[in-house]
Coordinates of C-alpha atoms in Angstrom, one line a residue:
X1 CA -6.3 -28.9 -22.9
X2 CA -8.0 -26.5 -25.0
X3 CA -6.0 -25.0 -28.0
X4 CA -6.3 -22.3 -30.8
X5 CA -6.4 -24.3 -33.7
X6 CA -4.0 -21.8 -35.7
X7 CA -0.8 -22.8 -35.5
X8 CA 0.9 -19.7 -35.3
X9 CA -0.9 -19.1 -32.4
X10 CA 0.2 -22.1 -30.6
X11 CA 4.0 -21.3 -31.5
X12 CA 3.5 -17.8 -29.3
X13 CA 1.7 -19.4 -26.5
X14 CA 3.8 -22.3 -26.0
X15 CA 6.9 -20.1 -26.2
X16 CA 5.7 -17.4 -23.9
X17 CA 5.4 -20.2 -21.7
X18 CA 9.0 -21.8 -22.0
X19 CA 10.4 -18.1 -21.5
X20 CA 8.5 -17.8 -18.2
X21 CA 6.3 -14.7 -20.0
X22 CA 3.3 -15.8 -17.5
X23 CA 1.4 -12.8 -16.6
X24 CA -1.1 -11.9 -19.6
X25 CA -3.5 -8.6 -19.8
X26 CA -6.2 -9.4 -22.5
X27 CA -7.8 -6.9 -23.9
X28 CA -11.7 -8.0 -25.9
X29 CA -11.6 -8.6 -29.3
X30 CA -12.0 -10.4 -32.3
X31 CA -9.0 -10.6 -33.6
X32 CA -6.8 -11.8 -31.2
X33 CA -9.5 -14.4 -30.7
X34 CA -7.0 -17.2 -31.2
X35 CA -4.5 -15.8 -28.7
X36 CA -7.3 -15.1 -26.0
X37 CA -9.0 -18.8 -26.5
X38 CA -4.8 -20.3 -26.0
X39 CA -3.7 -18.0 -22.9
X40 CA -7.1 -18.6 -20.8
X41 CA -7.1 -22.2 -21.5
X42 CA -3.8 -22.7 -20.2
X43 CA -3.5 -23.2 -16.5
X44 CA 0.4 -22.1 -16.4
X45 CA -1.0 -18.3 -17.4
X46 CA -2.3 -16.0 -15.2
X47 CA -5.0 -14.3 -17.5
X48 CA -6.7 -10.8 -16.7
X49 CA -9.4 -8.9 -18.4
X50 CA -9.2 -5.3 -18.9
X51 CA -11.0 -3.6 -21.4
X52 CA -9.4 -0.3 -21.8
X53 CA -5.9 -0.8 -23.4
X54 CA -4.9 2.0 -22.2
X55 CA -5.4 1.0 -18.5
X56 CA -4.5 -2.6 -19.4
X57 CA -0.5 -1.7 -20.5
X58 CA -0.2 0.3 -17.5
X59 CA -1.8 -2.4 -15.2
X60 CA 0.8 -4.9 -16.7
X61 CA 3.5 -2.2 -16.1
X62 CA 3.0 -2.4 -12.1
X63 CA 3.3 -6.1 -12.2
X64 CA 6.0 -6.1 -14.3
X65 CA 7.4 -3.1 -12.0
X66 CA 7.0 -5.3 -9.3
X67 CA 7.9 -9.2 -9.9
X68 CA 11.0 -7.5 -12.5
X69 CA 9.4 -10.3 -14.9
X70 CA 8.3 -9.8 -18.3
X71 CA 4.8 -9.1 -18.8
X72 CA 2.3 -9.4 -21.8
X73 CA -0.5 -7.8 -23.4
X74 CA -2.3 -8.7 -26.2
X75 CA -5.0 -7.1 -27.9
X76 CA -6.8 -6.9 -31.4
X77 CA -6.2 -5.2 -34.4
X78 CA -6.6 -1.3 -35.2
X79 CA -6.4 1.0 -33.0
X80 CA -6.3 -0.7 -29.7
X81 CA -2.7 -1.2 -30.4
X82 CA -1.8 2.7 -30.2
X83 CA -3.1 2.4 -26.9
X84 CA -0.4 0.7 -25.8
X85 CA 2.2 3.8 -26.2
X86 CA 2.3 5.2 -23.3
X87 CA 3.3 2.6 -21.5
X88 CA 5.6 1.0 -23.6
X89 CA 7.7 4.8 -23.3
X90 CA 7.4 4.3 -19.5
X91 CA 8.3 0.7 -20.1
X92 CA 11.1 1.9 -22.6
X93 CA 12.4 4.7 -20.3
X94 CA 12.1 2.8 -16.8
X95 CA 13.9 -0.4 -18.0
X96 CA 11.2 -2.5 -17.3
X97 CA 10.8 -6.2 -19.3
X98 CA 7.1 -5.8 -21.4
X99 CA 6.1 -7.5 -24.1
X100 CA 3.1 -6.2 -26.7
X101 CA 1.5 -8.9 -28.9
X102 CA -0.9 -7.5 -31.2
X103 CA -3.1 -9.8 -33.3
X104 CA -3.4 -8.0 -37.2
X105 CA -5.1 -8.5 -40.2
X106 CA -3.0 -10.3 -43.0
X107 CA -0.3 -8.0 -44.8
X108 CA -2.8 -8.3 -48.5
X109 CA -5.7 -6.7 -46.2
X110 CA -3.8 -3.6 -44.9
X111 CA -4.5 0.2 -46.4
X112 CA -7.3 -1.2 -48.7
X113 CA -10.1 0.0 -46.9
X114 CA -10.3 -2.9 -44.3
X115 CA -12.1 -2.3 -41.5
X116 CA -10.1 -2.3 -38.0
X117 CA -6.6 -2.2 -39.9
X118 CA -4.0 0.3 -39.8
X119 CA -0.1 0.0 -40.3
X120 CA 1.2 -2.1 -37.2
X121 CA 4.3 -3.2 -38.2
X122 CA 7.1 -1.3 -36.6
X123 CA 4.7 1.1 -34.9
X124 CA 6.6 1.4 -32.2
X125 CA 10.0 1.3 -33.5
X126 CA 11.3 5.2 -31.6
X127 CA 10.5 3.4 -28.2
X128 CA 11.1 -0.4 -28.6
X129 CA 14.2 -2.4 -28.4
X130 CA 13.0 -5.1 -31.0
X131 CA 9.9 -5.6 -33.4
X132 CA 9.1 -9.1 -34.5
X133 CA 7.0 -8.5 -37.7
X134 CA 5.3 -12.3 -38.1
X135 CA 4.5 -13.6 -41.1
X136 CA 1.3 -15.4 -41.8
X137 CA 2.0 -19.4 -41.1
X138 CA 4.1 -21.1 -38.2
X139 CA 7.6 -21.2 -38.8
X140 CA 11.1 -21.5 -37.8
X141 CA 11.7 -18.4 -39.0
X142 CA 8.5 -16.7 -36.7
X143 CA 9.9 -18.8 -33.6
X144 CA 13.2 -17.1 -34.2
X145 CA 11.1 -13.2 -33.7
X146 CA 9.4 -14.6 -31.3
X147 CA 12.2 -15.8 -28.9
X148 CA 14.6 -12.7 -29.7
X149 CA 11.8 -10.6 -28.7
X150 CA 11.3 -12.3 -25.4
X151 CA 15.1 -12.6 -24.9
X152 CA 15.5 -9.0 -26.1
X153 CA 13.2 -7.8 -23.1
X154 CA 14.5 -10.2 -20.8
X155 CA 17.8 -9.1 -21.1
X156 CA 17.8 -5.7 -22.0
X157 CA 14.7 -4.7 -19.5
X158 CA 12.2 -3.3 -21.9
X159 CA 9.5 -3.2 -24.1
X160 CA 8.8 -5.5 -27.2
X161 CA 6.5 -5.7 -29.9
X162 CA 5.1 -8.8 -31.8
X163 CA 3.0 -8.4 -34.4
X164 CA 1.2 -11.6 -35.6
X165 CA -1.3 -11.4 -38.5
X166 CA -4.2 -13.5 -38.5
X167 CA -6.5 -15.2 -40.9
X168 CA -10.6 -16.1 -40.3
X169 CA -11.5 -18.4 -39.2
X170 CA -10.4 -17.6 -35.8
X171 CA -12.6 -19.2 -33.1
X172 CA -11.7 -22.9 -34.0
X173 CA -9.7 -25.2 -31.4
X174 CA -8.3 -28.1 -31.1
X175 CA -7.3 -30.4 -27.9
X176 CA -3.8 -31.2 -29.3
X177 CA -0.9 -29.0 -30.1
X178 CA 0.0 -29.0 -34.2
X179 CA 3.3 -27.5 -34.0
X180 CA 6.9 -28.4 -33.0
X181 CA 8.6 -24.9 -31.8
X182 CA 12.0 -23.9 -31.3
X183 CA 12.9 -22.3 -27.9
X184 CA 16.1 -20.7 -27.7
X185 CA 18.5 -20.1 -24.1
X186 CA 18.7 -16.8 -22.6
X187 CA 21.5 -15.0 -23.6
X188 CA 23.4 -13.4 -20.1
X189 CA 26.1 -11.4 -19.9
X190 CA 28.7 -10.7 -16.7
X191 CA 30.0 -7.5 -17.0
X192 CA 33.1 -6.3 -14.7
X193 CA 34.8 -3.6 -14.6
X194 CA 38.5 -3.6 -16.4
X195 CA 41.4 -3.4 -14.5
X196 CA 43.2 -0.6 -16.1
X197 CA 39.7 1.7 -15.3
X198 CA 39.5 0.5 -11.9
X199 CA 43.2 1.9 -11.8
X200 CA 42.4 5.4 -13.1
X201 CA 39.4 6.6 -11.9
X202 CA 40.2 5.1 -8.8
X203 CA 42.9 7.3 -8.3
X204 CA 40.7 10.5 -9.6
X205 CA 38.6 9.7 -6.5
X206 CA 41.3 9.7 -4.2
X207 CA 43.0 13.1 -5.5
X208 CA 39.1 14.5 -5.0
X209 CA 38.2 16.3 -2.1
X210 CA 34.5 16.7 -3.0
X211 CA 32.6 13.6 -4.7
X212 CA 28.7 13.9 -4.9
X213 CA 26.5 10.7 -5.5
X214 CA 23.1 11.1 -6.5
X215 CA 21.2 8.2 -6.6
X216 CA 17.9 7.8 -8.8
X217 CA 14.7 5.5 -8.6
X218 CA 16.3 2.0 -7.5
X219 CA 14.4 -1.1 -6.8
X220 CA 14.2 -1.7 -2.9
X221 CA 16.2 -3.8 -1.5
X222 CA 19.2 -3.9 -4.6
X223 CA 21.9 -2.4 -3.4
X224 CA 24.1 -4.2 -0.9
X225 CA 23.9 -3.2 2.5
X226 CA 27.6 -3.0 3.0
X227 CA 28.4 -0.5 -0.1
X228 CA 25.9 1.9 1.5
X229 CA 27.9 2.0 4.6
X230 CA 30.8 2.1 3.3
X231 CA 30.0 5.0 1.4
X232 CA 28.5 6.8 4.1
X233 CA 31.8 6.5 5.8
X234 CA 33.4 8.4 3.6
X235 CA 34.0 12.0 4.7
X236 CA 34.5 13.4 0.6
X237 CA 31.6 11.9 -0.1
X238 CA 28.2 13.0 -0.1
X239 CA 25.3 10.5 -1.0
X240 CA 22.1 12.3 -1.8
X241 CA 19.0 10.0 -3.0
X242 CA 15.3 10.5 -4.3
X243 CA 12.4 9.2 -2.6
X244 CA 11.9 6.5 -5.6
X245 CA 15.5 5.4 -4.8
X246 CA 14.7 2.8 -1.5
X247 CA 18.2 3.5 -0.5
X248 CA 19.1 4.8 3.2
X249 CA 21.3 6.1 5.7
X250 CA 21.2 8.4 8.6
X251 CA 23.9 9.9 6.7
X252 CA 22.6 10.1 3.1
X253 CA 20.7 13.3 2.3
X254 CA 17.1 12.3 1.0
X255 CA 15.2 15.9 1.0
X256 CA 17.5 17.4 -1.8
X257 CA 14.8 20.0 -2.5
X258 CA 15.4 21.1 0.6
X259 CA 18.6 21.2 0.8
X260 CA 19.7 23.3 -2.6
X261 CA 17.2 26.0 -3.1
X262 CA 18.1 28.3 -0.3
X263 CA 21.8 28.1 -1.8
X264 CA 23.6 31.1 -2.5
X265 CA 26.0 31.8 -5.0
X266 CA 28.9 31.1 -2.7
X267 CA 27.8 28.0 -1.1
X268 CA 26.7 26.5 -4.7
X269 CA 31.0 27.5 -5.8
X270 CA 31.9 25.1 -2.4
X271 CA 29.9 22.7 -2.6
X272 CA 30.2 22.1 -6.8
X273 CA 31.4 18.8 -6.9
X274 CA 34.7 17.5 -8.5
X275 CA 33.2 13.7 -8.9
X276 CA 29.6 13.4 -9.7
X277 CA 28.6 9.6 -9.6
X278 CA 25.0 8.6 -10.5
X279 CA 23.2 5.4 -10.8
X280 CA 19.4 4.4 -10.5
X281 CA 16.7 5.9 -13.2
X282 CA 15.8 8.9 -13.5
X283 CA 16.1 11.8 -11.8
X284 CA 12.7 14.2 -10.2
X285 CA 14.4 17.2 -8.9
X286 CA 14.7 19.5 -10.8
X287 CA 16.6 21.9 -8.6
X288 CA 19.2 19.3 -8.8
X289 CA 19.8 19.3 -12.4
X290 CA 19.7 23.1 -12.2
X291 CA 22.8 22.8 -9.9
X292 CA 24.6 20.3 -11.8
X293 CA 24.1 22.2 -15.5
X294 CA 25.4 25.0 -13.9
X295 CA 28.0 23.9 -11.6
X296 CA 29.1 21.5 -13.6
X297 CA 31.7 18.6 -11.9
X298 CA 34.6 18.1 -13.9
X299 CA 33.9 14.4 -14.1
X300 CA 30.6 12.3 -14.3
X301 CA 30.6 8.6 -13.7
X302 CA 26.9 6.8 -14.5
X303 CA 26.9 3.4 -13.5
X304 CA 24.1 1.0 -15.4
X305 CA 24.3 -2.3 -17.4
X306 CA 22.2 -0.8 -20.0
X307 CA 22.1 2.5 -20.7
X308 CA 23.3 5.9 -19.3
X309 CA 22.0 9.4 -20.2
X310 CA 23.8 12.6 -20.2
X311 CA 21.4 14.3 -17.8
X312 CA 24.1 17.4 -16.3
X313 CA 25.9 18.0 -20.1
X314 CA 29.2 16.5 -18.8
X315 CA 29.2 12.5 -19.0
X316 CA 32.7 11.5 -18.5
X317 CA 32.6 8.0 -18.1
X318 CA 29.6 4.9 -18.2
X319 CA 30.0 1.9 -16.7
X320 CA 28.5 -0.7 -17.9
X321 CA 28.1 -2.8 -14.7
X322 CA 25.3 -2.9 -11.6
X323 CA 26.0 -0.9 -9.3
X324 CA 26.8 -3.9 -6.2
X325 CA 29.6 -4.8 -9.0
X326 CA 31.1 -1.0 -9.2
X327 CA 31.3 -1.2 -6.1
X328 CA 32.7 -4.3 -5.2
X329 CA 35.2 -3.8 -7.1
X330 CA 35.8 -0.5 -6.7
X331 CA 35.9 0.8 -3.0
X332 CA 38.7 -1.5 -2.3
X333 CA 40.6 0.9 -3.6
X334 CA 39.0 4.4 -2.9
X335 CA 41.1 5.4 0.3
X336 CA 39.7 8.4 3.2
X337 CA 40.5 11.6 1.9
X338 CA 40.8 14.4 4.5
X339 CA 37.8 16.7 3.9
X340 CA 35.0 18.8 5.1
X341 CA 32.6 18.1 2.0
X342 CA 30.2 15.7 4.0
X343 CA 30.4 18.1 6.7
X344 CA 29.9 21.2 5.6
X345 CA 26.4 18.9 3.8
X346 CA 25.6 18.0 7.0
X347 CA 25.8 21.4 8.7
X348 CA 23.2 23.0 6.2
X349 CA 21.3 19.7 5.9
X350 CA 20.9 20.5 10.0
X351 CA 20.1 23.9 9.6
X352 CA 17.4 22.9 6.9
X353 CA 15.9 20.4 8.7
X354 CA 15.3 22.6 12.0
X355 CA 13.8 25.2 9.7
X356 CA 11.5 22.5 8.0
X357 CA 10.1 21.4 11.5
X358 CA 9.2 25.3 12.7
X359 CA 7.7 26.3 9.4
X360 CA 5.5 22.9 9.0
X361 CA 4.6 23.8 12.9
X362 CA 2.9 26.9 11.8
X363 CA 1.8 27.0 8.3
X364 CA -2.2 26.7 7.3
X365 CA -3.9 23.9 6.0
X366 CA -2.7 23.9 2.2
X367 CA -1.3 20.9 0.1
X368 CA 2.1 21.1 2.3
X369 CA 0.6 20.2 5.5
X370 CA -1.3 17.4 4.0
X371 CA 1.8 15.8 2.7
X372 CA 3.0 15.7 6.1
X373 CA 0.6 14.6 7.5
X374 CA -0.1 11.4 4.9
X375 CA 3.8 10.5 4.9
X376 CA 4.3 10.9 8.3
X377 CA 1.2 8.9 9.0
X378 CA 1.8 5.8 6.7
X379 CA 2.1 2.0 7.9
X380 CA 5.0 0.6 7.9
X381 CA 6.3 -2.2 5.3
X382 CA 3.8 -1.1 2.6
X383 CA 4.2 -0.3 -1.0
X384 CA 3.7 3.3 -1.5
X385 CA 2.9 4.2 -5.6
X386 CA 3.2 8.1 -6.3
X387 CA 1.2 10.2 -8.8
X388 CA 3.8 12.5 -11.0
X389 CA 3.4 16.2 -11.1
X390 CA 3.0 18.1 -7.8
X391 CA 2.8 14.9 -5.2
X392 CA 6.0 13.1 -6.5
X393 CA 7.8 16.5 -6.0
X394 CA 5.6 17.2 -2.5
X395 CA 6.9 13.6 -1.1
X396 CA 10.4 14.7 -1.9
X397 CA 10.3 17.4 0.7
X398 CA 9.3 14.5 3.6
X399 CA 11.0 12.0 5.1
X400 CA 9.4 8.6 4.4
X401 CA 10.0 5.4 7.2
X402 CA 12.8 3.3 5.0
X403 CA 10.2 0.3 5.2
X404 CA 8.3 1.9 2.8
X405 CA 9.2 0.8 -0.8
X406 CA 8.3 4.0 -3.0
X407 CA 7.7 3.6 -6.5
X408 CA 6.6 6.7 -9.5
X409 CA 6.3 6.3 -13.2
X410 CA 9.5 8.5 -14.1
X411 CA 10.8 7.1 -17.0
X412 CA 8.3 9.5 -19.2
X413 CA 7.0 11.6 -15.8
X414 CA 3.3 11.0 -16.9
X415 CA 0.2 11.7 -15.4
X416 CA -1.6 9.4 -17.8
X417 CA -1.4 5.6 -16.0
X418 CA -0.5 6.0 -12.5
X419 CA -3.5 4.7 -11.1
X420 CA -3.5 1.8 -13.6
X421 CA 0.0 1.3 -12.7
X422 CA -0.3 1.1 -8.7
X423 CA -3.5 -1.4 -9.4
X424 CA -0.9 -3.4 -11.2
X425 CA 1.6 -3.2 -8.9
X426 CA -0.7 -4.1 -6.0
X427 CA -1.4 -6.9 -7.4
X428 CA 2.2 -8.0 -9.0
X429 CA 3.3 -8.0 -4.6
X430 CA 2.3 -9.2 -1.4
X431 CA 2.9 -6.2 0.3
X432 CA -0.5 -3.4 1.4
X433 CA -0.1 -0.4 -1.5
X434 CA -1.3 3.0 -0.8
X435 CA -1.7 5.4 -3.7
X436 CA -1.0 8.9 -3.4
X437 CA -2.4 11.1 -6.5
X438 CA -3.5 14.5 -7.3
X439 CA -7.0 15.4 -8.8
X440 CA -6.3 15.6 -12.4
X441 CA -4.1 12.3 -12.5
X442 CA -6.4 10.8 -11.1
X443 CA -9.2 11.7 -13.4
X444 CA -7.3 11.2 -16.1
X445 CA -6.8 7.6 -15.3
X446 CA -10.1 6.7 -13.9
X447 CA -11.0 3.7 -16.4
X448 CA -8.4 2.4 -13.7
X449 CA -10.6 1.8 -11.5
X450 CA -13.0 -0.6 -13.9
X451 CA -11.1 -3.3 -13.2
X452 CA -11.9 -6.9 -11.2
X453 CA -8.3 -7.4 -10.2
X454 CA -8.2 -4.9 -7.5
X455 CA -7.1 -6.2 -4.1
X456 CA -8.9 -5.5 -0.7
X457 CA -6.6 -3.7 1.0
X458 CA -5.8 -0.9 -2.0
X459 CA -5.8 2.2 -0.8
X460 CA -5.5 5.7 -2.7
X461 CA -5.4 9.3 -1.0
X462 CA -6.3 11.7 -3.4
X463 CA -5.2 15.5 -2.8
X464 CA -7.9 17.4 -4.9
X465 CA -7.0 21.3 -5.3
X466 CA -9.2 21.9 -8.0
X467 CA -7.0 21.3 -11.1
X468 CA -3.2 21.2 -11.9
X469 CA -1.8 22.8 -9.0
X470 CA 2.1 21.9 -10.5
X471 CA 1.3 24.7 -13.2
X472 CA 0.9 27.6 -10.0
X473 CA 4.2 26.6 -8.4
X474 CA 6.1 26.5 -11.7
X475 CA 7.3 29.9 -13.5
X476 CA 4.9 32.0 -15.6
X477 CA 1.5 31.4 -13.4
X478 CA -0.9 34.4 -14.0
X479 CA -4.2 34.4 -12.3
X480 CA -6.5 34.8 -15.3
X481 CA -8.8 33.2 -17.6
X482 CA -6.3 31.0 -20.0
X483 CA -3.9 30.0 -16.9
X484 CA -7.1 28.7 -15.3
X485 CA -8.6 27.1 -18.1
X486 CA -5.8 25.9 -20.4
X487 CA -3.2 25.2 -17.8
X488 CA -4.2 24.9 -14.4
X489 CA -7.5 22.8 -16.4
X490 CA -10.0 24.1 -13.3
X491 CA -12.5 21.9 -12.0
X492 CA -15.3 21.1 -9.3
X493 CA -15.1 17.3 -9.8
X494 CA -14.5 14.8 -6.8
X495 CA -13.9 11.3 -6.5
X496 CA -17.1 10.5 -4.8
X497 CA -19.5 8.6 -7.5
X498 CA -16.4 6.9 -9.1
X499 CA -16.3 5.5 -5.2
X500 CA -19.7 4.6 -5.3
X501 CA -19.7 3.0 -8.9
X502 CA -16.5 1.0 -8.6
X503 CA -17.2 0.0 -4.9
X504 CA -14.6 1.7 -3.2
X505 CA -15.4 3.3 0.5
X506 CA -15.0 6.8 0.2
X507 CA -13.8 9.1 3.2
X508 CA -13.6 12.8 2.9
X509 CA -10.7 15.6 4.4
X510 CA -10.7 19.5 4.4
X511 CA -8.8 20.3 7.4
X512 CA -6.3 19.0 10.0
X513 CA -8.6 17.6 12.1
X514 CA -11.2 15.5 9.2
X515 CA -7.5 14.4 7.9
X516 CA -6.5 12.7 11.2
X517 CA -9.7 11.5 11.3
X518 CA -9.8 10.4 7.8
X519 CA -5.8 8.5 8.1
X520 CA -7.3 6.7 10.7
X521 CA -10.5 5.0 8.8
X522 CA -8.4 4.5 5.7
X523 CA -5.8 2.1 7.4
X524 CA -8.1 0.4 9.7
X525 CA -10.3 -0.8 6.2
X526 CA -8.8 -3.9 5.1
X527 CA -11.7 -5.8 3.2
X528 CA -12.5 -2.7 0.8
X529 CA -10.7 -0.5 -1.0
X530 CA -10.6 2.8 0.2
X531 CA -10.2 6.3 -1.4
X532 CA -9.8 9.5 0.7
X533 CA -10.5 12.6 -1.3
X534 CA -8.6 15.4 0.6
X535 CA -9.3 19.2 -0.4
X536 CA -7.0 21.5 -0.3
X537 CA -7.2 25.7 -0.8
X538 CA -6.3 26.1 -4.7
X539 CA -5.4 29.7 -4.4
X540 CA -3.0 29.4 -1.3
X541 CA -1.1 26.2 -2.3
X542 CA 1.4 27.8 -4.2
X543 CA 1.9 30.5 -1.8
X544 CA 2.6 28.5 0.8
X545 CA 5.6 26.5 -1.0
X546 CA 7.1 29.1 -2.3
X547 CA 7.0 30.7 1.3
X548 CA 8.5 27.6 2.8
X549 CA 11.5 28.0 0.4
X550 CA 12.2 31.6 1.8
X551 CA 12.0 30.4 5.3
X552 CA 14.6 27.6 5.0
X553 CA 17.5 30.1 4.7

């Protein structure tokens, strides 16, 4: 086998190894020269190329979204590093294991007019959980960095950063390892919940008539089947849940949206919860949070091993536990208050629903009825990756078949990878993944598409309304020049030689009938990726939600 004849880098290599770190983004360059020539010469890594490091981070974020394994990128020095950011704060936010190793010129050749240097160390201290600042030479000292950082991410799912200067010359191998490195265990912790809180809060929940869970972005599949149904039984209780959580129930109320905005004054005073209990990342509606801020519940529970965030102004209690071990230990003990919480929930959430159905029966083509149509239209047992902005907050108003696992970078809610991202994640699982993005997301992130790595089957639908339709829906839209160029960012740019230059088939939609048409030719292409460039009306969008909302009451 081929080696990096620097030690140091054979102490990082060999240790990624032993910690299962397997999946490695390269990005070119000199630098990390000794790195590069280790990983790609080492059958037990899975190497890819991708030349923006931008794109690159964000590629290893949607196979690290997906296998919930730790996933590295490495790249040279300068400022390829800063590159990184964004997706280590989506990394940071989301809980998701990533590990940054960035090759760097010796400490004696920073800030003295170096070429490609600038100050690494600690560069992403705000939104990392541990910096391993290497020093020069192999050590037991750098193998202890090294392995906390890896355990650190492991552990605590998040981002990482390991910063290992190099000395020229840096293309020289050898065919035998010159080290002897220390790997350190895992360090795992079993959390349960203490007897004398199981006691209390307990018995707040059964002397509360109204409890409200809202469930955030969960990974499919990871809460227990029975805990669902045992909270849907539960007539205080009422279980509303995001798209990006994967959790169902003909019970549980998944178009929140929906459901709260027609509210009046009186029905947001009865249904103002005495319990709120969250769990799952974060949270997209926004109508939501407006509810909870102002009707504040008089306790809030957050369950989460890690971390918990004070999202309504009235955390009461975290738990530090998963959710299945809440639970378990929990509803044993939470008896069935008499109430009409869940079904005065239900009544509206019926009401709602009926009004949904007539007005999506009758309203013109516009951004709306294309979200219908896409979500209602979807295979089953695919991975569906969501844009942020308006189409995470558009799929919110849909129901979605619950063998679709849905996934949207929220830890940050940026536009800036999600392209990248869904690449990644297409290829980090076995499952078909569709793409759903607006225009300017989708430009943004278009270096996603140079990439060799992208499977067959990928599909993306992109809704193009001419710019950032979010900004006409949101308060404060005025039609004039600065709104449309400052805000709204107005263009006449479609996906259509992007297609052609990256070797996607490209399908086109303006109306009902070319989108039917259009579904139809992206799921029956399965030995190219697709994209489907819809156009919608940019001037009637907006009106058209905001009607919707009205007719709901």
């Amino acid at each position: 086998m081929i080696y990096p004849k620097i030690p140091l880098a054979q102490s990082i290599i060999e240790i990624c190894h032993a910690k299962g770190v397997h999946d490695i983004i390269i990005s070119p360059g000199s630098r990390n020269a000794p790195l590069t020539i280790g990983f790609t010469n080492n059958p037990n890594f899975r190497c890819y190329s991708i030349a923006d490091e931008r794109c690159a981070a964000f590629f290893a974020l949607g196979i690290a979204q997906q296998t919930q394994k730790p996933v590295a990128v490495v790249c040279t020095s300068g400022s390829a590093l800063l590159n990184y950011y964004p997706a280590l704060a989506e990394a940071f936010y989301s809980q998701i294991p990533f590990v940054v190793i960035s090759a760097d010129r010796p400490f004696d050749k920073i800030d003295i007019g170096d070429g490609q240097t600038i100050r690494q160390e600690n560069v992403f201290q705000n939104h990392s959980l541990y910096n391993a600042n290497l020093l020069d030479e192999a050590s037991e000292e750098n193998d202890v960095f090294i392995n906390e950082a890896i355990n650190v991410a492991i552990a605590y799912k998040g981002p990482v950063h390991i910063n290992v200067p190099f000395e020229e010359p840096l293309y020289e191998t050898t065919n035998k390892l010159s080290v002897d490195f220390n790997v350190t265990s895992l360090f795992k912790v079993h959390r349960t919940v203490r007897v004398e809180d199981i006691i209390a809060f307990s018995t707040l929940w059964n002397h509360s008539q109204k409890v409200l869970v809202l469930v955030g972005e969960c990974f499919p599949n990871s809460i227990e089947q029975k805990w669902i149904d045992q909270l849907a039984a539960l007539p205080s209780v009422v279980v509303m849940t995001e798209t990006t959580s994967n959790l169902h129930h003909p019970s549980f109320i998944n178009n929140i949206d929906n459901l709260i905005t027609p509210f009046s004054v009186k029905e947001f005073t009865e249904l103002q919860p005495r319990i709120l209990i969250t769990f799952g990342g974060m949270i997209v509606s926004k109508r939501v949070k407006a509810f909870l801020r102002k009707y504040k519940p008089r306790h809030h529970w957050h369950i989460d091993e890690l971390r918990a965030y004070d999202t309504f102004g009235i955390l009461t209690k975290h738990f530090h536990v998963h959710p299945n071990q809440f639970f378990k230990q929990f509803l044993p003990f939470v008896k069935n208050v008499e109430s009409d919480y869940k079904a005065k929930f239900e009544a509206i959430h019926q009401l709602r629903k009926a009004k949904h159905k007539d007005y999506l029966s009758k309203v013109a083509f516009s951004d709306l009825k294309v979200f219908e149509a896409i979500l209602s239209g979807l295979p089953k047992d695919i991975q569906l990756q969501i844009s942020n902005s308006a189409a995470v907050r558009y799929a919110q108003l849909f129901d979605i078949d619950p063998s679709i696992e849905v996934f949207c970078n929220r830890g940050t809610s940026g536009i800036d990878g999600s392209t990248s991202t869904a690449i990644g994640a297409a290829v980090g699982s076995p499952k078909p993944t569709v793409l759903i993005t607006g225009d300017v997301s989708f430009l943004y992130d278009s270096n996603a598409l140079w990439n060799n790595y992208i499977p067959k089957n990928f599909k993306i639908i992109l809704v193009n309304n001419g710019g950032g339709g979010i900004f006409r829906i949101l308060p404060g839209h005025q039609e004039n020049e600065t709104f449309n160029t400052y805000f709204e960012t107005s263009h006449c740019l479609t996906a259509e030689h992007l297609a052609k230059m990256y070797r996607f088939e490209y399908v086109t939609a303006s109306d009902e009938k070319s989108l039917t048409k259009g579904l139809k030719q992206l799921f029956a292409q399965n030995d190219q990726p697709v994209i489907l460039e819809v156009f919608t009306p940019t001037r009637e969008n907006d009106k058209l939600l905001k009607q919707y909302f009205k007719e709901l009451v």
